[in-house]
Short mmCIF file of C-alpha atoms and ligand atoms in Angstrom, two decimals:
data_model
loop_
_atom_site.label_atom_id
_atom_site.label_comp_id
_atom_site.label_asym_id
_atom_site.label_seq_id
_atom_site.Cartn_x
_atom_site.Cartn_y
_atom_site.Cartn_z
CA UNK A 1 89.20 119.69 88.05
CA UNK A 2 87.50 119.30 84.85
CA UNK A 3 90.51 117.77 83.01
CA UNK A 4 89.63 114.08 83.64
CA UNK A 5 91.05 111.56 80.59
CA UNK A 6 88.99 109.16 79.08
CA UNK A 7 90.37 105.93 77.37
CA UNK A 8 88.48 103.69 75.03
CA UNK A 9 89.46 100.05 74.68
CA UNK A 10 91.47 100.62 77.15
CA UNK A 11 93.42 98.08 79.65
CA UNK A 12 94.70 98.10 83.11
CA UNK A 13 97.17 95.91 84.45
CA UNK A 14 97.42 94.88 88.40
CA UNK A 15 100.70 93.76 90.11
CA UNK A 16 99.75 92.95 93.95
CA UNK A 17 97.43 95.40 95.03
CA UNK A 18 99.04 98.19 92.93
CA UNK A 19 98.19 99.29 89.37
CA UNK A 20 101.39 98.49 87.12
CA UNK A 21 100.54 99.89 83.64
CA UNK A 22 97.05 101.19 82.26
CA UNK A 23 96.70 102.46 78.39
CA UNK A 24 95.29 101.09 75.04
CA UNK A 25 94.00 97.77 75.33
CA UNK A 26 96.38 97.00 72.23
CA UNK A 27 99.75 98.21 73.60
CA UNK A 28 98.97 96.03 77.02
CA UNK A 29 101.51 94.04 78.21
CA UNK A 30 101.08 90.46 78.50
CA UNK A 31 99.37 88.71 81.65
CA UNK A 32 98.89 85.54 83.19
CA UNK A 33 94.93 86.60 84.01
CA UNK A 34 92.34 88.87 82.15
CA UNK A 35 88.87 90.19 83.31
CA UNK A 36 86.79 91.73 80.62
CA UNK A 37 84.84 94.90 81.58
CA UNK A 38 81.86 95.85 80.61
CA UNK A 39 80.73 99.70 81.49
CA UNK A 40 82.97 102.22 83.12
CA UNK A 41 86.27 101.55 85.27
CA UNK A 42 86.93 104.25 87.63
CA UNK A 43 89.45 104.59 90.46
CA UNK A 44 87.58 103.53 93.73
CA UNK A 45 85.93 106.38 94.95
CA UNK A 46 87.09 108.15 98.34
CA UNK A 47 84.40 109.11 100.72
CA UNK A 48 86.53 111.62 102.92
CA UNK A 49 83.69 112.66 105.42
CA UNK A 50 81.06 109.89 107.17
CA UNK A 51 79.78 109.46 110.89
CA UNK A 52 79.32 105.93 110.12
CA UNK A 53 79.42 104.42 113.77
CA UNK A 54 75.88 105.04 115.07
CA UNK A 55 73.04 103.04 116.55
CA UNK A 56 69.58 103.71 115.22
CA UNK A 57 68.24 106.21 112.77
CA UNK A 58 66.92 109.45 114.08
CA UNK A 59 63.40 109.28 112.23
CA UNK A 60 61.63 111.59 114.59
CA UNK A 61 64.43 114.17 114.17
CA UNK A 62 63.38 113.89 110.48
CA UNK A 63 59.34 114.14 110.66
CA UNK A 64 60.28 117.02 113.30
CA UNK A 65 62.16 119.01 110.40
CA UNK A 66 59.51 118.20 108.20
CA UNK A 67 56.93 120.10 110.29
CA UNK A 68 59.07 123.38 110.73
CA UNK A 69 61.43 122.25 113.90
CA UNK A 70 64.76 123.35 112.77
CA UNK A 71 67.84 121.53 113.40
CA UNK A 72 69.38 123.28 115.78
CA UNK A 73 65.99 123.79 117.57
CA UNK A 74 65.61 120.02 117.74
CA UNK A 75 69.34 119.79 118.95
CA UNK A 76 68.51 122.57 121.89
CA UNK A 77 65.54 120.28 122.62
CA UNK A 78 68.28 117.34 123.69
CA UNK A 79 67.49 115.56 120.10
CA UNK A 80 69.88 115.93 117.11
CA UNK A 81 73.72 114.63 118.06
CA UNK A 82 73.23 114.06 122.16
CA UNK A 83 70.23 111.40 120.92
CA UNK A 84 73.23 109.80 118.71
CA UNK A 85 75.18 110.21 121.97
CA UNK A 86 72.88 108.52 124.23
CA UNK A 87 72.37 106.11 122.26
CA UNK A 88 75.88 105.19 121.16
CA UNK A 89 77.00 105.12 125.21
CA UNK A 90 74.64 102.53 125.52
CA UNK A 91 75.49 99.86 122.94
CA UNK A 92 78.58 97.17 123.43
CA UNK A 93 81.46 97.40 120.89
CA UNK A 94 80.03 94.54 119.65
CA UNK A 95 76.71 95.72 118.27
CA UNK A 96 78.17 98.48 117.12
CA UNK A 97 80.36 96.52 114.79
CA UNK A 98 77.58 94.35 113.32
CA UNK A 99 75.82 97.70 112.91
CA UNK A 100 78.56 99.98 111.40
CA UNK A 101 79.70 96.31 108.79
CA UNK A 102 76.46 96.44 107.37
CA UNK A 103 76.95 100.28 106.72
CA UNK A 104 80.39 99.96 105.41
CA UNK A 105 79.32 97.16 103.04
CA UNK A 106 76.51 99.91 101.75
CA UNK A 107 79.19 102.32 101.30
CA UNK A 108 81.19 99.85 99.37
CA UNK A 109 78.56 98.50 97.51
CA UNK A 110 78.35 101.97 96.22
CA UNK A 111 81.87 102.07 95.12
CA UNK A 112 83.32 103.84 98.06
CA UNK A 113 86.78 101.63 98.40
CA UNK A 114 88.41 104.34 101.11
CA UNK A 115 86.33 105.54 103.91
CA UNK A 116 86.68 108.20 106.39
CA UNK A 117 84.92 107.20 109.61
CA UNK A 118 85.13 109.44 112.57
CA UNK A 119 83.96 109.27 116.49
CA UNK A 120 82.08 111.59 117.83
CA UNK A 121 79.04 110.15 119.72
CA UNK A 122 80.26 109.12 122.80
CA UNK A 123 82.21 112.46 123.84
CA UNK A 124 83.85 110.95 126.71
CA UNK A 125 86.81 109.26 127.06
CA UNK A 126 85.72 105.37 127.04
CA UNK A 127 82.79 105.33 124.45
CA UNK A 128 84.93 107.80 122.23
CA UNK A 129 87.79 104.88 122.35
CA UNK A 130 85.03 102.16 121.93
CA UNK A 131 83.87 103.71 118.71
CA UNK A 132 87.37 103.93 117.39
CA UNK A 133 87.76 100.59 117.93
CA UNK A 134 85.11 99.79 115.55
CA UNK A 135 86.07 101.53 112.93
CA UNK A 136 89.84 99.98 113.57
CA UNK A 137 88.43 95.97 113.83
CA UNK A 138 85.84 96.70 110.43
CA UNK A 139 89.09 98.07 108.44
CA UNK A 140 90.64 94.82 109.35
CA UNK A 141 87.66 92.84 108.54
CA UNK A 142 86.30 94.12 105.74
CA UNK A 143 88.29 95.00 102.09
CA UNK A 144 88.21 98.56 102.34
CA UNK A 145 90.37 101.28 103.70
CA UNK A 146 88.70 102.94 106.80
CA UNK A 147 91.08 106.44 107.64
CA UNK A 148 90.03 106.96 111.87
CA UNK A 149 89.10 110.42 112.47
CA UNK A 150 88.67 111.38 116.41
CA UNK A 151 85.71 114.08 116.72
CA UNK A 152 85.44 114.46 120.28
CA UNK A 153 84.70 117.74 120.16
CA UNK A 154 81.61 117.17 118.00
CA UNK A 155 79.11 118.63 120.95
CA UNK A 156 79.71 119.59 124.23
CA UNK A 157 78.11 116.57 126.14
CA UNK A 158 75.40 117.62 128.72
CA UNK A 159 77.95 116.94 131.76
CA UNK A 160 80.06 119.90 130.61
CA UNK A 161 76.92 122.26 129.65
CA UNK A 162 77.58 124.58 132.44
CA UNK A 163 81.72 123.88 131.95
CA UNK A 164 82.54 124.25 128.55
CA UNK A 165 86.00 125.13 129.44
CA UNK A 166 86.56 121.57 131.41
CA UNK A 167 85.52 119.98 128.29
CA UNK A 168 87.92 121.75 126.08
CA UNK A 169 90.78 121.10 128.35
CA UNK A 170 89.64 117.27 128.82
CA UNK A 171 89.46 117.02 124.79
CA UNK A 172 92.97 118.50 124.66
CA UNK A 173 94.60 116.99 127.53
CA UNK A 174 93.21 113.54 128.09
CA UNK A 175 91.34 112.57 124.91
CA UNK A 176 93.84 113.49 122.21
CA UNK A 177 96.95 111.82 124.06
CA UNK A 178 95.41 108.84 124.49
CA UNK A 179 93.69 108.06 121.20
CA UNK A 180 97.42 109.02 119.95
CA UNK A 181 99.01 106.85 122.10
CA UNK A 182 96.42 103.67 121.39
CA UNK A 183 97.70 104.87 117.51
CA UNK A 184 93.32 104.56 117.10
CA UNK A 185 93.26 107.77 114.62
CA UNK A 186 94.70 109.46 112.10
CA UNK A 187 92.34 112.90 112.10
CA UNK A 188 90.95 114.82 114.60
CA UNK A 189 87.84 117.00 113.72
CA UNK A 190 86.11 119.84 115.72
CA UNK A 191 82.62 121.09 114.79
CA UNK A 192 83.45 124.47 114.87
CA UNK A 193 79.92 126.46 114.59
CA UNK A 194 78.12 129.09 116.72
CA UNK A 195 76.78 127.44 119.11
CA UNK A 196 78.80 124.75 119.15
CA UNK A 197 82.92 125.47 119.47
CA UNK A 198 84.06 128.61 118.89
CA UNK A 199 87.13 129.16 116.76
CA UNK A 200 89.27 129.77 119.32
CA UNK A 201 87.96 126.36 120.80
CA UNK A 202 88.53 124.88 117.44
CA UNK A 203 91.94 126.35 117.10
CA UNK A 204 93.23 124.56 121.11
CA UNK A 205 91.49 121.51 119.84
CA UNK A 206 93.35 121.46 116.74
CA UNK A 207 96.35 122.42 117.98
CA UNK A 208 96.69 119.78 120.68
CA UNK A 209 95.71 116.98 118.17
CA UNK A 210 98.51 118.06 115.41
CA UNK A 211 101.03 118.00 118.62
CA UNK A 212 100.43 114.82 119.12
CA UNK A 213 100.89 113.39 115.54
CA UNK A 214 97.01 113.81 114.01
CA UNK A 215 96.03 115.63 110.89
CA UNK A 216 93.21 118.27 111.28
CA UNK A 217 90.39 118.63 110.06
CA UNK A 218 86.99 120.94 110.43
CA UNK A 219 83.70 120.70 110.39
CA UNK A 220 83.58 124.61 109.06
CA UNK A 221 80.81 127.42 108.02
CA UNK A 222 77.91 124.63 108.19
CA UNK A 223 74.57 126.61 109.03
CA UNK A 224 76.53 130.17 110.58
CA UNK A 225 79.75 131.27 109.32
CA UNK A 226 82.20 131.47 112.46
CA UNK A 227 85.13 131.61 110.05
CA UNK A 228 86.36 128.19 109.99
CA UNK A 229 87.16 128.04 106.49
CA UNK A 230 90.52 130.94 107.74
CA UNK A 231 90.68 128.97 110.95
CA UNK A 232 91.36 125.49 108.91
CA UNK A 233 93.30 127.02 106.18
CA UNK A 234 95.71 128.76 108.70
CA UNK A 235 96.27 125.40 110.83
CA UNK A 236 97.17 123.94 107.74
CA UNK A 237 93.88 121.38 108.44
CA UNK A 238 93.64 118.33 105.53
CA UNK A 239 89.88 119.49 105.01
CA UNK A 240 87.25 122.27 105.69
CA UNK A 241 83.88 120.44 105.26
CA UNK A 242 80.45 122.17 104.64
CA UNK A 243 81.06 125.66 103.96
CA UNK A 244 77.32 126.06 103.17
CA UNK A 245 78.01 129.39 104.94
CA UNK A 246 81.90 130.34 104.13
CA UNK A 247 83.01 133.98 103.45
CA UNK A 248 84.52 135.47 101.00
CA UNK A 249 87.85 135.55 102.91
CA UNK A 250 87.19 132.11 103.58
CA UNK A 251 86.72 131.46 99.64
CA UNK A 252 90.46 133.37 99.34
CA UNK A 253 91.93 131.54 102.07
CA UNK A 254 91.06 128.18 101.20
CA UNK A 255 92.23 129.36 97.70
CA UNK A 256 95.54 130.24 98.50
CA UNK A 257 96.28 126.78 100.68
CA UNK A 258 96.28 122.82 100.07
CA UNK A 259 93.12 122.77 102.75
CA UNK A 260 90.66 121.21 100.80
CA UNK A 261 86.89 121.61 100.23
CA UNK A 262 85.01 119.16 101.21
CA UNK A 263 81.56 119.25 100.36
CA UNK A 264 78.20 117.61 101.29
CA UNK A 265 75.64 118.53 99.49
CA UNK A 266 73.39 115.72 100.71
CA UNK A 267 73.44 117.59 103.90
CA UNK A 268 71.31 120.37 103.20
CA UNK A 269 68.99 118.76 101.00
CA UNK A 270 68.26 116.25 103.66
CA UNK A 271 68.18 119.15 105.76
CA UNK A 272 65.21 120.34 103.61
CA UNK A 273 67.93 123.95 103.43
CA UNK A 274 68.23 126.22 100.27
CA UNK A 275 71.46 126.76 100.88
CA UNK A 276 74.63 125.18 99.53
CA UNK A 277 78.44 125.63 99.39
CA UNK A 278 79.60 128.20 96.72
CA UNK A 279 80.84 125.37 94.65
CA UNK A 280 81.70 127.20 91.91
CA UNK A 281 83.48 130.19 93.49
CA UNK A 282 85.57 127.82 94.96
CA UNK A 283 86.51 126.05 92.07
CA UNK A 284 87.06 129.10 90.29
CA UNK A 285 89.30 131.15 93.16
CA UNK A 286 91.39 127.71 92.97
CA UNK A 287 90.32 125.81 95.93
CA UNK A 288 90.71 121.84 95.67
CA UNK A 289 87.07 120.48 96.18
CA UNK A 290 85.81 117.18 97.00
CA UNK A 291 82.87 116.08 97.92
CA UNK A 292 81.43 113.19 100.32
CA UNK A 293 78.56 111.74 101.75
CA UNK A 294 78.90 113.31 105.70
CA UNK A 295 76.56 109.71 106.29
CA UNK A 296 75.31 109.81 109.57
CA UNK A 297 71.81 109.36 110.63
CA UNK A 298 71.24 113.49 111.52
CA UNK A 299 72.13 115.35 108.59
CA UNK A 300 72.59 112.65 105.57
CA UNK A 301 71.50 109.11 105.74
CA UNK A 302 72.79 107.90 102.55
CA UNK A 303 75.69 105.65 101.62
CA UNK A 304 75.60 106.90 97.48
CA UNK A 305 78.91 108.82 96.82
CA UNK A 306 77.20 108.66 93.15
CA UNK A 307 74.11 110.58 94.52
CA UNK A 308 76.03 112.87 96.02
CA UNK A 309 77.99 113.39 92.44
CA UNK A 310 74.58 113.90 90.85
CA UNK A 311 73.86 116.62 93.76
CA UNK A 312 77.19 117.56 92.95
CA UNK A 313 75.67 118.68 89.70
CA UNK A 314 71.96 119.87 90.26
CA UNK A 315 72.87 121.50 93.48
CA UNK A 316 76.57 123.07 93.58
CA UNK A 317 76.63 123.94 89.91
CA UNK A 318 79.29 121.18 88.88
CA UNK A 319 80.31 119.58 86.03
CA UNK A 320 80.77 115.83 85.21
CA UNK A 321 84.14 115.84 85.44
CA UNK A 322 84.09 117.67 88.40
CA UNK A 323 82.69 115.70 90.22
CA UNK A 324 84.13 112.86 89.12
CA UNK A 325 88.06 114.45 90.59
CA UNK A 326 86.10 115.33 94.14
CA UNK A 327 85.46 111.70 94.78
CA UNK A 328 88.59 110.33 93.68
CA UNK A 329 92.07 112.46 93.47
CA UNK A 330 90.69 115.38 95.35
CA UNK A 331 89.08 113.49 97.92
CA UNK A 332 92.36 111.50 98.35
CA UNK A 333 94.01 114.49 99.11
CA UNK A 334 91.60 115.50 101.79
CA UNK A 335 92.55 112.41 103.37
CA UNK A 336 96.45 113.59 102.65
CA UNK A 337 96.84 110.09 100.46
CA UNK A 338 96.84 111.86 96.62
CA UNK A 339 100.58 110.95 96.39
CA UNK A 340 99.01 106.78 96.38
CA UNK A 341 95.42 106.52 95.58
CA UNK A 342 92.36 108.17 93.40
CA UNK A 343 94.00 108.01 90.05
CA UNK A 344 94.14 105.01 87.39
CA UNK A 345 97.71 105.05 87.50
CA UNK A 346 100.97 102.88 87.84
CA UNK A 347 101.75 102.90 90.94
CA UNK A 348 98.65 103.59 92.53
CA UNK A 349 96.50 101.28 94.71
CA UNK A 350 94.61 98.84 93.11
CA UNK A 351 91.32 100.38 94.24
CA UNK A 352 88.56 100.05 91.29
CA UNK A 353 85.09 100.76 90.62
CA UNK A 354 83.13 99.27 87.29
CA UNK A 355 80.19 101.35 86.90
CA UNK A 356 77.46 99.62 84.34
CA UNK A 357 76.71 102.50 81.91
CA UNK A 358 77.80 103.30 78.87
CA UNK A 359 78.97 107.04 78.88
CA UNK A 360 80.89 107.88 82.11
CA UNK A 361 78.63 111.28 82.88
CA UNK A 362 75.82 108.14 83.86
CA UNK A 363 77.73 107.74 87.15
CA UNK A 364 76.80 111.31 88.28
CA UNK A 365 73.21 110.74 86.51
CA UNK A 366 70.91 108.31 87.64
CA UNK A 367 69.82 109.48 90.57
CA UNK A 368 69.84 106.96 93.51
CA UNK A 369 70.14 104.02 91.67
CA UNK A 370 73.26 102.13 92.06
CA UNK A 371 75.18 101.69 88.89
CA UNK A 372 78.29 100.01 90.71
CA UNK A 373 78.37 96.49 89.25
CA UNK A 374 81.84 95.41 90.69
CA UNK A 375 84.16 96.75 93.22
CA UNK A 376 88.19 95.84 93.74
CA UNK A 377 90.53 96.92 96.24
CA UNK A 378 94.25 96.30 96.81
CA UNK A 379 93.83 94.53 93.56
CA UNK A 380 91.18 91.51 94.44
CA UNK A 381 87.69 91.64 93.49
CA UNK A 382 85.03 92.37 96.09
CA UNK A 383 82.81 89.46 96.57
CA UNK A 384 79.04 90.76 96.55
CA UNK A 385 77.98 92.68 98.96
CA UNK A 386 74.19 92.36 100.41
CA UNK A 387 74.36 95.32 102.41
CA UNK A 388 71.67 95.00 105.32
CA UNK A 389 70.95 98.61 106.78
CA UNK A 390 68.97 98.85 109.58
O1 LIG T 1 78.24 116.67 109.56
N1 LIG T 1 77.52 118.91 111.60
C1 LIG T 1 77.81 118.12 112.49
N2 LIG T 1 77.85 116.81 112.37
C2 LIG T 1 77.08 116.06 111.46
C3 LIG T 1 75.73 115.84 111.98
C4 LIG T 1 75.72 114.76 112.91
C5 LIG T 1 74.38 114.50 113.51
O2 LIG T 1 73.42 115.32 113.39
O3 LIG T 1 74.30 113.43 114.09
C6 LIG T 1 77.13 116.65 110.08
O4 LIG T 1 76.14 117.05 109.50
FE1 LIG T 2 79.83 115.75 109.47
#
């Protein structure tokens, strides 16, 4: 991971929305159309973790925190996710897309040119659909590539409370098939943590999803282990994301597979927490790590993948280049699309990111500013983005 090649002078050339050659700027072969760059081309950065659909920001979750209410106290208390829920069951599909464009332009803005976007506030059949359907209408809208993750089982909604069971089964037997069969994701997530779903939830959950055609993917080890990292390594899951509290048998297992790491290390800062993945530990049992935002407006309000790669560093013990493969080629692969994007490289998607600094290690620096000055995709520059959050 910290094997990441630096050219000087160097030159990239496009064909269509793939990259066709890229090397020193004087062995380039000829083109028709040159754009001079000043600063730091990088492959577009992959965000492979955000809860972008929401409604409105959860400030009194945060001043609640703030004076000592923890976060699963506040979620107990019928805050935390179900006030996401509520609220998301409530809005039309069409505020929600004017909400969630504004947020994917922020993301963008911040050089984040493939997004993972999953569901997961309506947990029930119809507003579950409705927020796929946003994410599916913005990633024909907008020029970014939005990868549909299905997160039903992201709580069990306060209909099911005394039925956890029923809720399970509906996830499995009614939700899964027909999000598969409306083709409206491509992942399926479980928030497997005590309290929460239980591994063996997880695992039925999981299990019914890859049946029917979608790639796993777990929310694992956030605040209690519950050995999720094993559970997702086993089921052969794209991702285990957190891992604030994995194992050491977790460590090994994710190790010894292609699961990847994905972690947030927004998450628990924002979560005003000490803790953070074993970042290093898992780099150096072999474990694939990216990292990602998690937006959302719980756990991690932000839109910066380049804050997060400057957490990356201060907080998980990373180094430059580190960070620089988990948002591009490492994140790809938690997204199962390293084989075509996250690399400056013929053949790969035209997906580009100019950052305006003069030594790369800036992009993982400056903490919260946003040194993205230009952003392609599929090989056509980005007009400029005024990204409106509210
Ligand atoms: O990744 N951990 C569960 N899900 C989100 C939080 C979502 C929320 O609090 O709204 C996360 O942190
Ligand atoms: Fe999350």
């Amino acid at each position: 991971m910290a094997e990441v090649e630096v050219l000087r002078d160097a030159a990239v050339l496009l064909d269509g929305n793939r990259i066709a050659w890229v090397g020193p700027r004087k062995g380039a072969p000829p083109s028709d159309r040159a754009v001079e760059i000043a600063g730091v081309l990088f492959p577009g950065f992959i965000d492979p973790h955000t809860h972008a659909v929401f409604g409105a920001p959860r400030l009194d979750d945060h001043e609640r925190r703030a004076l000592g209410v923890d976060y699963k106290a506040i979620a107990a208390a019928g805050g935390g996710i179900l006030q996401s829920v509520r609220d998301v069951r409530s809005r039309s599909e069409a505020d929600l897309v004017a909400l969630t464009r504004a947020r994917i332009a922020a993301l963008l803005a911040h050089g984040s040119t493939t997004i993972e976007v999953k569901s997961g506030y309506g947990l029930e059949l119809e507003a579950e659909l409705k927020q796929l359907r946003v994410i599916k209408r913005l990633g024909g809208a907008l020029p970014v590539t939005l990868i549909p993750t299905f997160l039903g089982a992201h709580e069990i909604p306060p209909e099911y409370r005394g039925n956890r069971a029923a809720y399970v089964q509906l996830v499995c037997e009614e939700m899964i098939p027909a999000v598969a069969r409306e083709g409206l994701a491509v992942c399926c997530d479980v928030f497997c943590e005590p309290g929460v779903f239980t591994p063996a939830e997880s695992r039925a959950i999981l299990t019914a999803a890859q049946r029917h055609g979608l790639a796993g993917k777990l929310h694992a080890d956030e605040l209690e282990g519950s050995g999720g990292a094993e559970l997702a390594a086993e089921l052969g899951a794209l991702s285990a994301d957190h891992l604030a509290s994995i194992s050491d048998a977790g460590v090994r297992a994710l190790a010894a597979s292609a699961t990847v790491a994905v972690l947030l290390p927004a998450t628990m800062v924002f979560l005003g927490k000490r803790a953070q993945a074993p970042a290093r530990r898992l780099i150096e049992a072999g474990a694939a790590v990216a990292l990602a935002t998690d937006y959302n407006p719980g756990t991690s309000p932000t839109v910066s993948l380049p804050l997060v790669m400057a957490l990356g560093v201060s907080q998980l013990g990373m180094r430059h280049a580190e960070v620089v493969t988990a948002v591009t080629i490492n994140a790809a692969a938690a997204l199962g699309l390293a084989a075509d994007r996250g690399q400056i490289a013929a053949g790969c998607m035209a997906d580009l990111v100019v950052a305006g600094v003069e030594d790369w290690r800036e992009v993982a620096y400056w903490l919260g500013a946003n040194v993205v000055s230009a952003v392609w995709t599929a090989g056509s520059a980005c007009p400029p983005l005024v990204p409106l959050l509210s």
